Every structure is written in C-alpha cells, then in structure tokens.
Tab-separated table of C-alpha atoms in Angstrom:
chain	number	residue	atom	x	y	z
C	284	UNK	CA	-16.003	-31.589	2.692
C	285	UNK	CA	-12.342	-30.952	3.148
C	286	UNK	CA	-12.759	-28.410	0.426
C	287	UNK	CA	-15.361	-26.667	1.451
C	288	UNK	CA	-14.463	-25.774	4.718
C	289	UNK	CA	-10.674	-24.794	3.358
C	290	UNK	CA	-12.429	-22.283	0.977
C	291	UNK	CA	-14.894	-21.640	3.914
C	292	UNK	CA	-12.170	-20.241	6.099
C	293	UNK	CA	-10.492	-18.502	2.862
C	294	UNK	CA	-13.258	-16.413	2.826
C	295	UNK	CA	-13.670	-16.109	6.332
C	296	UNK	CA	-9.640	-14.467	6.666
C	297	UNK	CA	-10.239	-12.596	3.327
C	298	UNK	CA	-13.458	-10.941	5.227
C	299	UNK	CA	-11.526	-10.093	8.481
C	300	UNK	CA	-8.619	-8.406	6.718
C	301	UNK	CA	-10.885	-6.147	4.787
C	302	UNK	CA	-12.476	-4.996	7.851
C	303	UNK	CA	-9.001	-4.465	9.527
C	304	UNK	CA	-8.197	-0.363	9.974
C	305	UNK	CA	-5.275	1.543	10.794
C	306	UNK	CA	-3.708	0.159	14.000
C	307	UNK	CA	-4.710	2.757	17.092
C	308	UNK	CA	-1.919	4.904	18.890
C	309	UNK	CA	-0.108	3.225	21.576
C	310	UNK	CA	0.459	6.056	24.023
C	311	UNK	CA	-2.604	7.017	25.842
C	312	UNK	CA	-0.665	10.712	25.015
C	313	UNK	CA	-0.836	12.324	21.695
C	314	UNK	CA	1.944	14.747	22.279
C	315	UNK	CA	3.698	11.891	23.286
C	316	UNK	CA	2.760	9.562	20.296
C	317	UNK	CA	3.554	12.816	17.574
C	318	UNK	CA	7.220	13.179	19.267
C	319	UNK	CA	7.644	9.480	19.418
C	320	UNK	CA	6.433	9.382	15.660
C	321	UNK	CA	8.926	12.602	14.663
C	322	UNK	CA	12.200	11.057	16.364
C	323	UNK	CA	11.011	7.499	14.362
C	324	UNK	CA	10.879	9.308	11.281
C	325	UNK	CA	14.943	10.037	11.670
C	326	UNK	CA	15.528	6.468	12.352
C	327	UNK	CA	16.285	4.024	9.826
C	328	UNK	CA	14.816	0.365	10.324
C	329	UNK	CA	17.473	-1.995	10.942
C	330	UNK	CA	15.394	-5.089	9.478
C	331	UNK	CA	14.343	-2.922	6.190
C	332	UNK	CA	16.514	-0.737	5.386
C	333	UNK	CA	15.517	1.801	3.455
C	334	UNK	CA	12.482	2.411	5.225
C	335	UNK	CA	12.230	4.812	8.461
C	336	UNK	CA	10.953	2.955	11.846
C	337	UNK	CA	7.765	4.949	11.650
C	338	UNK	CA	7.050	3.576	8.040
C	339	UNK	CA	8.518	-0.142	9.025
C	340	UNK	CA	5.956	-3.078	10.231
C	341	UNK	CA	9.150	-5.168	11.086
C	342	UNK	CA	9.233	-6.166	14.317
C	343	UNK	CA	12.108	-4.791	15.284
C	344	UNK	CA	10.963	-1.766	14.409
C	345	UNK	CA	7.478	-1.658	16.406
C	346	UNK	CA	9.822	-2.731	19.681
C	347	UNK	CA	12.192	0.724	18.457
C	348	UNK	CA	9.263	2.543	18.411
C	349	UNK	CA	7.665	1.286	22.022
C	350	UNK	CA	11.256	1.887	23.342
C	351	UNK	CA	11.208	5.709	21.707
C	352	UNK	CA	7.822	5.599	24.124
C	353	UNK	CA	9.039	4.181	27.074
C	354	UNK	CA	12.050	6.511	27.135
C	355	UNK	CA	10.114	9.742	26.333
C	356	UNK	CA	7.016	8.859	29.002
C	357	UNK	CA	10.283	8.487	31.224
C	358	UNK	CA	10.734	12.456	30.657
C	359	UNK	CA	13.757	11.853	28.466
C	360	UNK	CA	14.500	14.514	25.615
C	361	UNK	CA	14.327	13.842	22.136
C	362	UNK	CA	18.162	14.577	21.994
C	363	UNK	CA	18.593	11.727	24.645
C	364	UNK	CA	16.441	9.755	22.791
C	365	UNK	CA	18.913	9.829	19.590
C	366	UNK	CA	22.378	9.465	21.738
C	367	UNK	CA	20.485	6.454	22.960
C	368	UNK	CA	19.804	4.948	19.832
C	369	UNK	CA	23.025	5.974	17.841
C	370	UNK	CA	25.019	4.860	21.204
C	371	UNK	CA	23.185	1.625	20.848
C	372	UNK	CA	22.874	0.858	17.178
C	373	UNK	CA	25.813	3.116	15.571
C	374	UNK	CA	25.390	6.200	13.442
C	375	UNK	CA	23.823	3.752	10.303
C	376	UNK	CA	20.744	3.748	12.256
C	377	UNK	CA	20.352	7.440	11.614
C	378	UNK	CA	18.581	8.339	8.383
C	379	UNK	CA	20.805	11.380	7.885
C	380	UNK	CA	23.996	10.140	9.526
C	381	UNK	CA	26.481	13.185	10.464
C	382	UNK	CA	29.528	13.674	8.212
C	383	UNK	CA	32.613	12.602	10.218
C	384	UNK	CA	35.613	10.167	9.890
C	385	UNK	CA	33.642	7.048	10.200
C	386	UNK	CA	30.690	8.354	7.274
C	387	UNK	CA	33.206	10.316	5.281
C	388	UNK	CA	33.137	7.151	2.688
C	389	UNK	CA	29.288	7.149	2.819
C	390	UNK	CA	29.193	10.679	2.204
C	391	UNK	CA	32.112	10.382	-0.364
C	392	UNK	CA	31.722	7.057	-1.854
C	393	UNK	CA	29.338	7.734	-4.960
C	394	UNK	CA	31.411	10.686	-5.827
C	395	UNK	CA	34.554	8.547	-5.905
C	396	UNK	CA	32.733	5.727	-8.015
C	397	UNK	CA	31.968	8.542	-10.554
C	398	UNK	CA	35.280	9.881	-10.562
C	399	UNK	CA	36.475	6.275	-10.859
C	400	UNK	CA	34.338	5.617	-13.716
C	401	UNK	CA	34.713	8.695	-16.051
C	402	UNK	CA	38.543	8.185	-15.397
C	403	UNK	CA	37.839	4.178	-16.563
C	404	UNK	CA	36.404	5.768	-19.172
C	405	UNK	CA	38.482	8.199	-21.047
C	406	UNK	CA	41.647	5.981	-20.381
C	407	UNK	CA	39.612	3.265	-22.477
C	408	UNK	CA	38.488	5.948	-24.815
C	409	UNK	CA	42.538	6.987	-25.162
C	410	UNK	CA	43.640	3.783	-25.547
C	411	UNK	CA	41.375	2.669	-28.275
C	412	UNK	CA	42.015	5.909	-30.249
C	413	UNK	CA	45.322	5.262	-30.390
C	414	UNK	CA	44.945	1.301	-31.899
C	415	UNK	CA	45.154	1.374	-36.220
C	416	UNK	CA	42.007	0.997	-37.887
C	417	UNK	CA	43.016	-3.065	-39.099
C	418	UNK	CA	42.310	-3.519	-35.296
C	419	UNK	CA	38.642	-3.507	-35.865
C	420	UNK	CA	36.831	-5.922	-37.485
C	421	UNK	CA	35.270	-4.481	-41.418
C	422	UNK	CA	31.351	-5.017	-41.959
C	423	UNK	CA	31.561	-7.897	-43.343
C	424	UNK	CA	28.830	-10.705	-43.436
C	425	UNK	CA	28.326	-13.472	-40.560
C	426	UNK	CA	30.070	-16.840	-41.273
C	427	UNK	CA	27.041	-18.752	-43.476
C	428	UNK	CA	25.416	-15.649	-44.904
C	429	UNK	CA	25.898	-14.545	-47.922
C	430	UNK	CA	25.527	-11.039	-48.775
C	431	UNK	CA	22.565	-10.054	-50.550
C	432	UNK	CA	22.798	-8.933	-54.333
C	433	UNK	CA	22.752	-4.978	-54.551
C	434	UNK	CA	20.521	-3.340	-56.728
C-alpha cells in the first residue's frame, strides 16, 4: 500500500512539472520588466557565479531582480540602478567590471600567468639543454623484462 501511493504521488509531481510553463512577468509594466531584464543582464549572480541575475533561479538573484523593480517603478534611472548595486555589492557584481586600481589584477591576471608560464618554461627548457646527455636515462628495458630477440 505504502508503495503504491509513494509511486502514486511520483507520478502525480512528475505530471505537474511537465505542465509547469515559463514563470509570468512580475511587473504589471513591460517597459518596466524589459529595462529591469537589460540592467539584470549586466549583473552577475552572487550565489552562481558565472551566470547573469536574469539567467540565475537562485534566490538571491530573483530578490536582485524584484529590487531592480522596486527601484525603477520608484522612477530611478538605470544608471542609479547600477551605483546602487555596485555601491552595495562591489564592482565583482558587475559582469563587465571597469578597469581601475582595484580590477587591474582581474584585467591583468591571465596575462601575467602566461607570461609567468612561458618564462617557467624556457628557463626549464635552458636548463635542461645545458645538462650532458649521461643525465638521461638510455632506452633500456624495465627491471624483469627481457628484451625481445631481434630479427
């Protein structure tokens, strides 16, 4: 009995989910909704990461997105709507963050590692050109094998 109702209701929330659709707009304003959804777009979710806050389902991301509302049905700019969040959340929370002193090492870092490793690179390259060739170990076969006849 047990079972039956467990696979019973299995069904039952497989059935509901299929006939769940696209959530509806929030704003009863769709001038409002596409500016809210453009300045989300620019924002990266905190929670995710590497998602925008129009893409995210996090949670902190649908109460960004319902505060991007709030503050434009308030008449507040888009502009104003950024300095708000950036005030609040620091520059990371911008996709494209600005190039200044405090990004300079985002903008800069994967140039650096690259640097880093080609120099890593030719000094090991250098270094091992210079060793005599007794410093490598001859072909020779593993300990246990012995080497098949030639023909």
């Amino acid at each position: 009995m047990a079972r039956r109702l467990l696979i019973a209701s299995a069904l039952l929330a497989a059935t509901l989910n299929a006939w769940a659709g696209e959530a509806r707009s929030v704003a009863d304003d769709p001038a409002l909704e596409a500016r809210m959804m453009a300045i989300a777009t620019e924002l990266r979710c905190l929670v995710c990461q590497n998602q925008t806050v129009a893409d995210s389902h996090a949670g902190l991301a649908v109460d960004l997105r319902q505060q991007i509302r709030e503050q434009l049905a308030a008449g507040k700019t888009d502009e104003q709507v950024r300095s708000f969040m950036t005030d609040r959340y620091g520059d990371f929370v911008l996709y494209k963050p600005p190039l200044n002193a405090r990004t300079a090492l985002l903008w800069g870092g994967p140039a650096l590692l690259s640097l880093g490793a080609l120099l890593g690179l030719g000094w090991l390259l250098r270094r091992r050109a210079r060793l005599p060739d007794e410093a490598f170990d001859p072909e020779t076969p593993d300990e246990g094998q012995s080497e098949l006849p030639r023909s």
